[in-house]
CSV table of C-alpha atoms in Angstrom, one decimal:
chain,number,residue,atom,x,y,z
A,16,UNK,CA,-29.9,-38.8,45.6
A,17,UNK,CA,-32.9,-41.2,46.0
A,18,UNK,CA,-32.8,-44.2,43.8
A,19,UNK,CA,-36.1,-45.7,42.4
A,20,UNK,CA,-36.2,-48.9,40.4
A,21,UNK,CA,-38.9,-50.1,38.0
A,22,UNK,CA,-38.9,-53.7,36.6
A,23,UNK,CA,-40.2,-54.3,33.1
A,24,UNK,CA,-41.2,-57.9,33.6
A,25,UNK,CA,-42.5,-60.2,36.4
A,26,UNK,CA,-39.2,-62.1,36.7
A,27,UNK,CA,-37.2,-59.0,37.6
A,28,UNK,CA,-40.1,-57.8,39.8
A,29,UNK,CA,-39.7,-61.1,41.8
A,30,UNK,CA,-35.9,-60.7,42.0
A,31,UNK,CA,-36.3,-57.2,43.4
A,32,UNK,CA,-38.8,-58.3,46.0
A,33,UNK,CA,-36.6,-61.1,47.1
A,34,UNK,CA,-33.6,-58.7,47.3
A,35,UNK,CA,-35.6,-56.3,49.5
A,36,UNK,CA,-36.5,-59.2,51.8
A,37,UNK,CA,-33.0,-60.6,52.0
A,38,UNK,CA,-31.6,-57.2,52.8
A,39,UNK,CA,-34.2,-56.7,55.6
A,40,UNK,CA,-33.3,-60.1,57.0
A,41,UNK,CA,-29.6,-59.2,56.9
A,42,UNK,CA,-30.4,-56.1,59.1
A,43,UNK,CA,-32.7,-57.9,61.5
A,44,UNK,CA,-30.7,-61.0,62.4
A,45,UNK,CA,-27.7,-59.3,63.9
A,46,UNK,CA,-30.0,-57.3,66.3
A,47,UNK,CA,-30.2,-58.1,70.0
A,48,UNK,CA,-33.9,-57.5,70.5
A,49,UNK,CA,-36.6,-60.3,70.5
A,50,UNK,CA,-38.9,-58.0,68.5
A,51,UNK,CA,-36.3,-57.7,65.7
A,52,UNK,CA,-35.8,-61.5,65.7
A,53,UNK,CA,-39.6,-62.0,65.5
A,54,UNK,CA,-39.7,-59.9,62.3
A,55,UNK,CA,-36.6,-61.7,61.0
A,56,UNK,CA,-38.6,-64.9,61.3
A,57,UNK,CA,-41.6,-63.3,59.6
A,58,UNK,CA,-39.2,-62.1,56.8
A,59,UNK,CA,-38.0,-65.7,56.3
A,60,UNK,CA,-41.7,-66.7,55.9
A,61,UNK,CA,-42.2,-63.9,53.4
A,62,UNK,CA,-39.2,-65.0,51.4
A,63,UNK,CA,-40.7,-68.5,51.3
A,64,UNK,CA,-44.0,-67.1,50.1
A,65,UNK,CA,-42.4,-65.0,47.3
A,66,UNK,CA,-40.1,-67.9,46.3
A,67,UNK,CA,-43.0,-70.4,46.2
A,68,UNK,CA,-43.3,-70.3,42.5
A,69,UNK,CA,-42.2,-73.7,41.1
A,70,UNK,CA,-40.2,-72.3,38.2
A,71,UNK,CA,-38.4,-69.5,40.2
A,72,UNK,CA,-35.3,-71.7,40.8
A,73,UNK,CA,-35.2,-72.7,37.2
A,74,UNK,CA,-35.5,-69.0,36.1
A,75,UNK,CA,-32.5,-68.1,38.3
A,76,UNK,CA,-30.4,-71.0,37.1
A,77,UNK,CA,-31.3,-70.2,33.5
A,78,UNK,CA,-30.2,-66.6,34.0
A,79,UNK,CA,-26.9,-67.6,35.6
A,80,UNK,CA,-26.2,-69.9,32.7
A,81,UNK,CA,-27.1,-67.3,30.2
A,82,UNK,CA,-24.8,-64.7,31.7
A,83,UNK,CA,-22.0,-67.3,31.8
A,84,UNK,CA,-22.4,-68.0,28.1
A,85,UNK,CA,-22.4,-64.2,27.3
A,86,UNK,CA,-19.2,-63.6,29.3
A,87,UNK,CA,-17.5,-66.6,27.8
A,88,UNK,CA,-18.2,-65.0,24.4
A,89,UNK,CA,-15.9,-62.1,25.4
A,90,UNK,CA,-12.8,-64.4,25.6
A,91,UNK,CA,-10.0,-63.3,23.3
A,92,UNK,CA,-11.3,-59.7,23.2
A,93,UNK,CA,-8.2,-57.5,23.8
A,94,UNK,CA,-10.5,-54.9,25.5
A,95,UNK,CA,-11.5,-57.4,28.2
A,96,UNK,CA,-9.4,-58.1,31.3
A,97,UNK,CA,-9.2,-61.9,31.3
A,98,UNK,CA,-8.5,-62.1,35.0
A,99,UNK,CA,-11.7,-60.2,35.8
A,100,UNK,CA,-13.6,-62.2,33.3
A,101,UNK,CA,-12.5,-65.5,34.8
A,102,UNK,CA,-13.5,-64.2,38.3
A,103,UNK,CA,-17.1,-63.4,37.1
A,104,UNK,CA,-17.5,-66.6,35.2
A,105,UNK,CA,-16.3,-68.6,38.2
A,106,UNK,CA,-18.7,-66.8,40.5
A,107,UNK,CA,-21.6,-67.6,38.1
A,108,UNK,CA,-20.6,-71.3,38.0
A,109,UNK,CA,-20.3,-71.5,41.8
A,110,UNK,CA,-23.7,-69.9,42.3
A,111,UNK,CA,-25.2,-72.2,39.6
A,112,UNK,CA,-23.8,-75.3,41.3
A,113,UNK,CA,-24.7,-74.3,44.8
A,114,UNK,CA,-28.3,-73.5,43.8
A,115,UNK,CA,-28.6,-76.7,41.8
A,116,UNK,CA,-27.6,-78.6,44.9
A,117,UNK,CA,-30.5,-77.3,46.9
A,118,UNK,CA,-33.4,-79.8,46.8
A,119,UNK,CA,-36.8,-78.3,45.9
A,120,UNK,CA,-37.9,-74.7,46.2
A,121,UNK,CA,-36.3,-72.1,48.4
A,122,UNK,CA,-36.9,-72.9,52.1
A,123,UNK,CA,-38.4,-76.3,51.4
A,124,UNK,CA,-36.2,-77.8,54.1
A,125,UNK,CA,-37.9,-75.5,56.6
A,126,UNK,CA,-41.3,-76.8,55.8
A,127,UNK,CA,-40.3,-80.1,57.5
A,128,UNK,CA,-39.9,-78.2,60.8
A,129,UNK,CA,-43.4,-78.5,62.4
A,130,UNK,CA,-42.7,-75.9,65.1
A,131,UNK,CA,-41.7,-73.3,62.5
A,132,UNK,CA,-44.7,-74.1,60.3
A,133,UNK,CA,-47.0,-73.7,63.4
A,134,UNK,CA,-45.6,-70.1,63.8
A,135,UNK,CA,-45.9,-69.5,60.0
A,136,UNK,CA,-49.6,-70.5,60.0
A,137,UNK,CA,-50.3,-67.8,62.8
A,138,UNK,CA,-47.9,-65.1,61.6
A,139,UNK,CA,-50.3,-63.7,59.1
A,140,UNK,CA,-53.1,-63.3,61.7
A,141,UNK,CA,-53.1,-59.9,63.6
A,142,UNK,CA,-51.5,-60.7,67.0
A,143,UNK,CA,-51.7,-64.3,66.1
A,144,UNK,CA,-48.3,-65.1,67.7
A,145,UNK,CA,-49.3,-64.0,71.3
A,146,UNK,CA,-48.1,-66.1,74.2
A,147,UNK,CA,-51.5,-67.8,74.8
A,148,UNK,CA,-51.5,-68.9,71.1
A,149,UNK,CA,-47.9,-70.0,70.8
A,150,UNK,CA,-46.3,-70.5,74.3
A,151,UNK,CA,-43.3,-72.4,72.9
A,152,UNK,CA,-42.6,-69.5,70.5
A,153,UNK,CA,-43.0,-67.0,73.4
A,154,UNK,CA,-40.5,-69.0,75.4
A,155,UNK,CA,-38.1,-69.0,72.4
A,156,UNK,CA,-38.3,-65.2,72.4
A,157,UNK,CA,-37.1,-65.1,76.0
A,158,UNK,CA,-33.9,-67.0,75.1
A,159,UNK,CA,-30.6,-65.2,74.9
A,160,UNK,CA,-30.0,-63.0,71.8
A,161,UNK,CA,-27.1,-65.2,70.8
A,162,UNK,CA,-29.2,-68.4,71.0
A,163,UNK,CA,-32.0,-66.8,68.9
A,164,UNK,CA,-29.5,-65.5,66.4
A,165,UNK,CA,-27.9,-68.9,66.0
A,166,UNK,CA,-31.3,-70.4,65.2
A,167,UNK,CA,-32.1,-67.6,62.7
A,168,UNK,CA,-28.7,-68.0,61.0
A,169,UNK,CA,-29.3,-71.8,60.7
A,170,UNK,CA,-32.8,-71.4,59.2
A,171,UNK,CA,-31.8,-68.6,56.8
A,172,UNK,CA,-28.7,-70.6,55.6
A,173,UNK,CA,-31.1,-72.7,53.6
A,174,UNK,CA,-32.0,-69.6,51.6
A,175,UNK,CA,-28.4,-68.3,51.1
A,176,UNK,CA,-27.9,-69.9,47.7
A,177,UNK,CA,-30.9,-68.1,46.3
A,178,UNK,CA,-29.9,-64.8,48.0
A,179,UNK,CA,-26.4,-64.9,46.6
A,180,UNK,CA,-27.7,-65.7,43.1
A,181,UNK,CA,-30.3,-62.9,43.2
A,182,UNK,CA,-27.7,-60.4,44.4
A,183,UNK,CA,-25.3,-61.4,41.6
A,184,UNK,CA,-27.8,-61.3,38.8
A,185,UNK,CA,-29.2,-57.9,39.8
A,186,UNK,CA,-25.6,-56.5,40.1
A,187,UNK,CA,-24.8,-57.7,36.6
A,188,UNK,CA,-28.0,-56.2,35.3
A,189,UNK,CA,-27.5,-52.8,37.0
A,190,UNK,CA,-23.8,-52.6,35.9
A,191,UNK,CA,-24.7,-53.3,32.2
A,192,UNK,CA,-25.7,-49.7,31.4
A,193,UNK,CA,-24.7,-46.2,32.4
A,194,UNK,CA,-26.9,-43.3,33.7
A,195,UNK,CA,-27.7,-40.2,31.7
A,196,UNK,CA,-29.3,-36.9,32.7
A,197,UNK,CA,-32.8,-36.0,31.5
A,198,UNK,CA,-35.5,-33.4,32.3
A,199,UNK,CA,-39.1,-33.9,33.1
A,200,UNK,CA,-40.6,-30.9,31.3
A,201,UNK,CA,-43.6,-29.5,33.2
A,202,UNK,CA,-43.3,-32.5,35.5
A,203,UNK,CA,-43.6,-35.1,32.8
A,204,UNK,CA,-41.0,-37.2,30.9
A,205,UNK,CA,-41.7,-39.7,28.2
A,206,UNK,CA,-39.2,-41.7,26.0
A,207,UNK,CA,-39.7,-44.3,23.3
A,208,UNK,CA,-37.5,-47.3,23.7
A,209,UNK,CA,-35.2,-48.4,20.8
A,210,UNK,CA,-36.3,-51.5,19.0
A,211,UNK,CA,-34.2,-54.6,19.1
A,212,UNK,CA,-33.2,-54.3,22.8
A,213,UNK,CA,-35.0,-56.0,25.6
A,214,UNK,CA,-34.9,-53.7,28.6
A,215,UNK,CA,-35.5,-55.3,32.0
A,216,UNK,CA,-35.0,-52.5,34.6
A,217,UNK,CA,-35.3,-48.8,34.8
A,218,UNK,CA,-33.3,-46.9,37.5
A,219,UNK,CA,-34.1,-43.3,38.4
A,220,UNK,CA,-32.0,-41.1,40.7
A,221,UNK,CA,-33.4,-37.7,41.9
A,222,UNK,CA,-32.4,-35.1,44.4
A,223,UNK,CA,-34.6,-35.4,47.5
A,224,UNK,CA,-34.3,-31.6,47.9
A,225,UNK,CA,-36.7,-31.2,45.0
A,226,UNK,CA,-39.5,-32.8,47.0
A,227,UNK,CA,-40.7,-34.8,44.1
A,228,UNK,CA,-41.9,-38.4,43.9
A,229,UNK,CA,-41.7,-40.1,40.4
A,230,UNK,CA,-44.6,-42.3,39.3
A,231,UNK,CA,-43.1,-44.6,36.7
A,232,UNK,CA,-44.8,-46.7,34.1
A,233,UNK,CA,-43.4,-48.5,31.1
A,234,UNK,CA,-43.5,-51.4,28.6
A,235,UNK,CA,-41.3,-52.7,25.8
A,236,UNK,CA,-42.1,-49.7,23.7
A,237,UNK,CA,-41.9,-46.7,26.0
A,238,UNK,CA,-41.3,-45.3,29.5
A,239,UNK,CA,-43.2,-42.5,31.2
A,240,UNK,CA,-42.4,-40.6,34.4
A,241,UNK,CA,-44.8,-38.2,36.1
A,242,UNK,CA,-43.4,-36.1,39.0
A,243,UNK,CA,-45.7,-35.8,42.0
A,244,UNK,CA,-45.6,-33.7,45.1
A,245,UNK,CA,-46.8,-34.8,48.6
A,246,UNK,CA,-48.9,-32.0,50.1
A,247,UNK,CA,-51.7,-32.1,52.7
A,248,UNK,CA,-51.6,-35.9,52.8
A,249,UNK,CA,-52.2,-36.2,49.1
A,250,UNK,CA,-50.1,-36.6,46.0
A,251,UNK,CA,-50.5,-33.8,43.4
A,252,UNK,CA,-48.9,-33.6,39.9
A,253,UNK,CA,-46.0,-31.2,39.7
A,254,UNK,CA,-45.8,-28.7,36.8
A,255,UNK,CA,-42.2,-27.7,37.4
A,256,UNK,CA,-39.3,-28.8,35.3
A,257,UNK,CA,-37.2,-31.4,37.1
A,258,UNK,CA,-33.8,-32.9,36.3
A,259,UNK,CA,-33.0,-36.5,37.2
A,260,UNK,CA,-30.7,-39.4,36.2
A,261,UNK,CA,-32.1,-42.3,34.2
A,262,UNK,CA,-30.6,-45.7,33.5
A,263,UNK,CA,-32.2,-48.3,31.2
A,264,UNK,CA,-30.7,-51.7,31.9
A,265,UNK,CA,-31.0,-54.3,29.1
């Protein structure tokens, strides 16, 4: 099954973008090749760009605190395992404290590294990091893989508190609701959303054997899914009935 996710607000959209970048970074850093380590460094710069919003850290901390208060409200409920509840609340508290201890925005400590910032200023230019533009960076790429990896781990460590908080918040959001099966009749599905609930994320799973690509749109009132087919280098609307799994996370 292929999983597609659609955020209902800008805050969750930013969380998903950061999660995507953190996962990419986690795959690139362990590599041995200088090219992978180049793109790992570029990914660090992209994370800094996405996290540059002044209120992002405050949003994440507010969400951590909100979840902690919700979970604490379950105490004394006989249907709740207290040991599991304690573990989740402790994790939320740890992430809150660690993120609160980071000065400024994500990656702010890296902005004081003039060498890194010289690379960042050229990284967005096509071939802007060639050896004749940045000879010191070119020399760094010729170091041993272990040496480059140690540098990347040290630089990315400044972003770890944000990464762990984003992972936790998205996990709690995804686990909050269960999937159910629906059918896109004639290639189209539409559903009104119940009032009184604030949905934040739509998750859609579909069998890749169907050869369909869902185009998702939504707001606080309704969601719509149009199934498309990729043929002759173009997307065409499908008119076939298609079954898929849908999860609306509130």
